[in-house]
Structures are given as structure tokens and as C-alpha cells.
């Protein structure tokens, strides 16, 4: 059982979907603390940020306790339309993306992103199970291991950014628990939202699935 773990980001970039594609189960870490300027509440579209306005202060609370202001659907629709209306695939895909946005009936940030992630997963044709665990109690690498054990993982697919805290000591804990560890080899072609890929490419999954070995 290969498992990936990621915070519930807003319409995230292709590397997020690469990890999901190559996992058997994908855990959304909704209990992590919201980072004020990170990508749970904002996303890069056409090289500039689109940010959801919050009711709650964007720090010191978990993502799943963060509340988005009313009207966020219209704000997101306006931003998406303004950036992509002239895109190659706007006419055949733009309405589908906007329908995903307006199908979400929630003001909870984690729930909003979770629902959008499920809708986009299905739209892309990815079949990986997406789950949420009970609230973990540990920190850093131990937190990852705690969640992996909750879902019966035998291997963990991590993003390359985790190499900073998954050092030799942490890797030894993985070995002790019999959980394999590998790092994503996604070939980054854009840091923009998956929406950019949908609007600009005939085959979005070809972009999502590109690995470094495909160079």
C-alpha cells in the first residue's frame, strides 16, 4: 500500500496530482496548521496569486478550522474567468471548472479544498482513494509516520521538499516500522494551478504524469 500525504491545497499544481496518481491511497492532512502565506488559501494562476479571503485570522489554527468569507465562489469564478477566458481550452473546459467551484457548499477551507480535489481527481481520471485520518498528535517525521500507520501504509511517496526533515534518523524509523520511503520524481513544468494545465494542454495528464526520467 503506497501512500502519499499532503495538505489540502487550493486547486493545486501538477506535482500534487503526480503524487496522487502514483499512490494507492492519498491522505489529506487537514489537521495541519494553516500557513498564512502558503497554498491552502491561495493558488498561482497565470503567474499571479489568487487568494481566498478569510473570516478567521490566517495563523495559529488548523486548516480544518479556517473559515472563508461568503462569496468566495464568485471571487474564484471571476479570477479564473479573467485569467483563462482566452485560453485554448476555455470553451470546452472552462464551464466544467466553474461548475466544480459552484458545486461546493461550504465556508470551511479544508472542506472547500477537499471537495475541489475530489472533483478534479475525477475530472482527470485519477482513481486513487483520498482519505482523512484522525487528528495526529506527533510532529514532523513522527507525524507522517503516525498517519501512515493509521492507513496501513507499506511505503510512503514523499515530495522532494520533505528531504529537509526526513534525514537519516527519520529514515531509520521508517525502516524499523517496515515502511518504504521514496521521493517524487515529477518533472516540474509549471508551478501554476492544474487549471492552467487544463486550459493550455490537449492532454493534461501527460503534463501531470511527466517524470524526470522522461526528459
XYZ file of C-alpha atoms in Angstrom:
215
model
C 0.000 0.000 0.000
C 1.793 3.083 -1.259
C 0.545 6.236 0.491
C 1.146 9.937 -0.085
C 0.246 12.695 2.385
C -0.382 16.326 1.501
C -2.171 19.312 2.939
C -5.439 20.164 1.165
C -4.248 22.841 -1.237
C -6.441 25.062 -3.406
C -6.649 23.661 -6.983
C -3.005 22.624 -6.674
C -0.151 22.406 -9.174
C 0.649 19.284 -11.281
C 3.142 17.826 -8.763
C 0.301 17.322 -6.275
C -1.599 15.210 -8.814
C 1.559 13.296 -9.781
C 1.837 12.066 -6.187
C -1.833 11.139 -6.140
C -1.543 9.307 -9.462
C 1.330 7.185 -8.185
C -0.234 6.330 -4.812
C -2.756 3.717 -3.729
C -4.134 5.999 -1.035
C -3.775 9.767 -0.644
C -4.126 11.351 2.808
C -5.269 14.961 3.131
C -3.568 16.473 6.178
C -6.465 18.741 7.150
C -5.329 18.928 10.780
C -2.060 20.715 9.994
C -1.714 24.339 10.997
C -2.628 26.854 8.322
C 0.368 28.750 6.998
C -0.568 32.386 6.405
C 1.103 32.814 3.019
C 1.012 29.250 1.739
C -1.095 27.420 -0.811
C -4.042 26.147 1.197
C -5.782 29.510 0.734
C -4.160 30.734 -2.466
C -3.030 29.382 -5.825
C -0.863 30.604 -8.669
C -2.792 31.202 -11.899
C -1.051 32.687 -14.907
C 1.915 33.577 -12.712
C 0.000 35.598 -10.105
C -1.760 34.642 -6.889
C -5.484 34.101 -6.443
C -6.311 34.219 -2.726
C -9.442 33.207 -0.842
C -10.483 35.875 1.727
C -10.757 34.500 5.258
C -13.095 35.197 8.169
C -10.648 33.714 10.667
C -7.124 35.009 11.214
C -4.800 33.063 8.892
C -2.465 31.724 11.561
C -2.369 29.676 14.757
C -5.340 27.488 13.748
C -5.625 24.201 11.833
C -6.682 24.232 8.202
C -9.940 22.474 9.104
C -10.905 25.281 11.495
C -10.283 28.053 8.938
C -13.391 29.834 7.628
C -13.592 31.511 4.213
C -15.718 34.621 3.707
C -19.076 34.367 1.896
C -18.897 34.989 -1.827
C -15.670 33.053 -2.316
C -17.196 31.104 -5.229
C -17.892 34.297 -7.173
C -14.430 35.624 -6.341
C -12.805 32.429 -7.614
C -15.004 32.349 -10.712
C -14.086 35.941 -11.556
C -10.385 35.211 -11.116
C -10.479 32.055 -13.227
C -12.535 33.699 -15.968
C -10.288 36.753 -16.105
C -7.136 34.702 -16.483
C -8.298 31.952 -18.804
C -11.150 33.270 -20.946
C -8.893 33.439 -23.998
C -7.172 30.102 -23.364
C -7.090 27.299 -25.906
C -9.456 25.034 -23.977
C -11.618 27.615 -22.216
C -14.702 26.879 -24.295
C -14.621 23.120 -23.726
C -13.288 23.020 -20.127
C -13.873 26.409 -18.515
C -17.510 25.700 -17.716
C -16.590 22.391 -16.101
C -14.077 24.052 -13.780
C -16.532 26.784 -12.775
C -19.173 24.120 -12.129
C -16.768 22.415 -9.717
C -16.351 25.691 -7.829
C -20.073 26.375 -7.521
C -20.868 22.771 -6.551
C -19.036 23.300 -3.236
C -21.416 24.300 -0.446
C -19.078 25.161 2.421
C -17.127 28.007 4.003
C -14.620 25.730 5.739
C -11.273 25.961 3.951
C -10.346 22.300 4.378
C -13.763 21.185 3.180
C -13.686 23.552 0.188
C -10.303 22.268 -0.938
C -11.220 18.656 -0.206
C -14.321 18.850 -2.388
C -12.442 20.591 -5.198
C -9.678 17.995 -5.012
C -12.179 15.134 -5.316
C -13.934 16.823 -8.237
C -10.654 17.489 -10.053
C -9.391 13.958 -9.320
C -12.440 12.520 -11.049
C -12.182 15.002 -13.916
C -8.569 13.995 -14.541
C -9.479 10.318 -14.412
C -7.343 9.505 -11.364
C -8.776 6.646 -9.278
C -6.659 6.912 -6.095
C -8.621 6.834 -2.836
C -8.486 10.141 -0.933
C -8.859 9.909 2.856
C -8.648 11.959 6.052
C -7.222 10.392 9.203
C -7.975 11.019 12.843
C -6.048 14.040 14.205
C -2.366 13.070 14.604
C -0.540 14.059 17.786
C 3.118 13.893 16.736
C 5.299 16.425 14.934
C 7.468 16.444 11.782
C 8.560 12.971 10.607
C 6.837 11.249 13.536
C 3.582 12.903 12.477
C 3.971 11.460 8.984
C 4.689 8.007 10.382
C 1.696 8.227 12.706
C -0.649 8.912 9.798
C 0.945 6.259 7.608
C 0.322 3.665 10.293
C -3.294 4.807 10.606
C -3.954 3.913 6.967
C -1.892 0.735 6.740
C 0.903 2.060 4.533
C 3.758 -0.194 3.481
C 5.521 2.580 1.560
C 5.463 6.368 1.534
C 5.696 8.582 -1.538
C 7.018 11.944 -0.376
C 7.558 15.252 -2.081
C 11.176 16.266 -2.572
C 10.762 19.151 -0.118
C 10.459 16.649 2.729
C 14.107 15.660 2.362
C 14.897 18.503 4.767
C 13.194 16.756 7.692
C 13.348 13.128 6.561
C 17.020 12.746 7.386
C 18.866 9.586 8.363
C 17.313 9.443 11.838
C 13.803 9.700 10.395
C 14.606 7.201 7.654
C 15.788 4.745 10.292
C 12.338 4.961 11.909
C 10.749 4.164 8.555
C 12.941 1.067 8.269
C 12.109 -0.015 11.833
C 8.403 0.127 11.017
C 8.836 -1.646 7.684
C 7.605 1.345 5.672
C 9.467 2.040 2.456
C 10.368 5.616 1.557
C 10.614 7.134 -1.906
C 10.588 10.661 -3.274
C 8.532 12.023 -6.132
C 10.373 12.296 -9.432
C 7.777 14.563 -11.022
C 9.193 16.731 -13.782
C 8.110 20.268 -12.956
C 6.951 22.200 -15.995
C 4.862 24.802 -14.146
C 4.140 25.896 -10.591
C 0.729 27.126 -11.697
C -2.601 25.584 -10.755
C -3.870 22.471 -12.504
C -6.401 24.868 -14.061
C -3.595 26.337 -16.186
C -2.722 22.868 -17.444
C -6.363 22.123 -18.261
C -6.743 25.336 -20.208
C -3.464 25.171 -22.161
C -2.833 21.488 -22.923
C -4.710 18.983 -25.058
C -3.725 16.149 -22.692
C -3.446 17.474 -19.115
C -2.495 14.083 -17.706
C 0.537 13.950 -19.967
C 1.799 17.039 -18.115
C 0.807 15.674 -14.703
C 2.491 12.314 -15.251
C 5.829 13.590 -16.566
C 8.767 12.204 -14.591
C 12.379 13.331 -14.531
C 13.278 10.145 -16.443
C 11.066 11.393 -19.308
C 13.479 14.208 -20.172
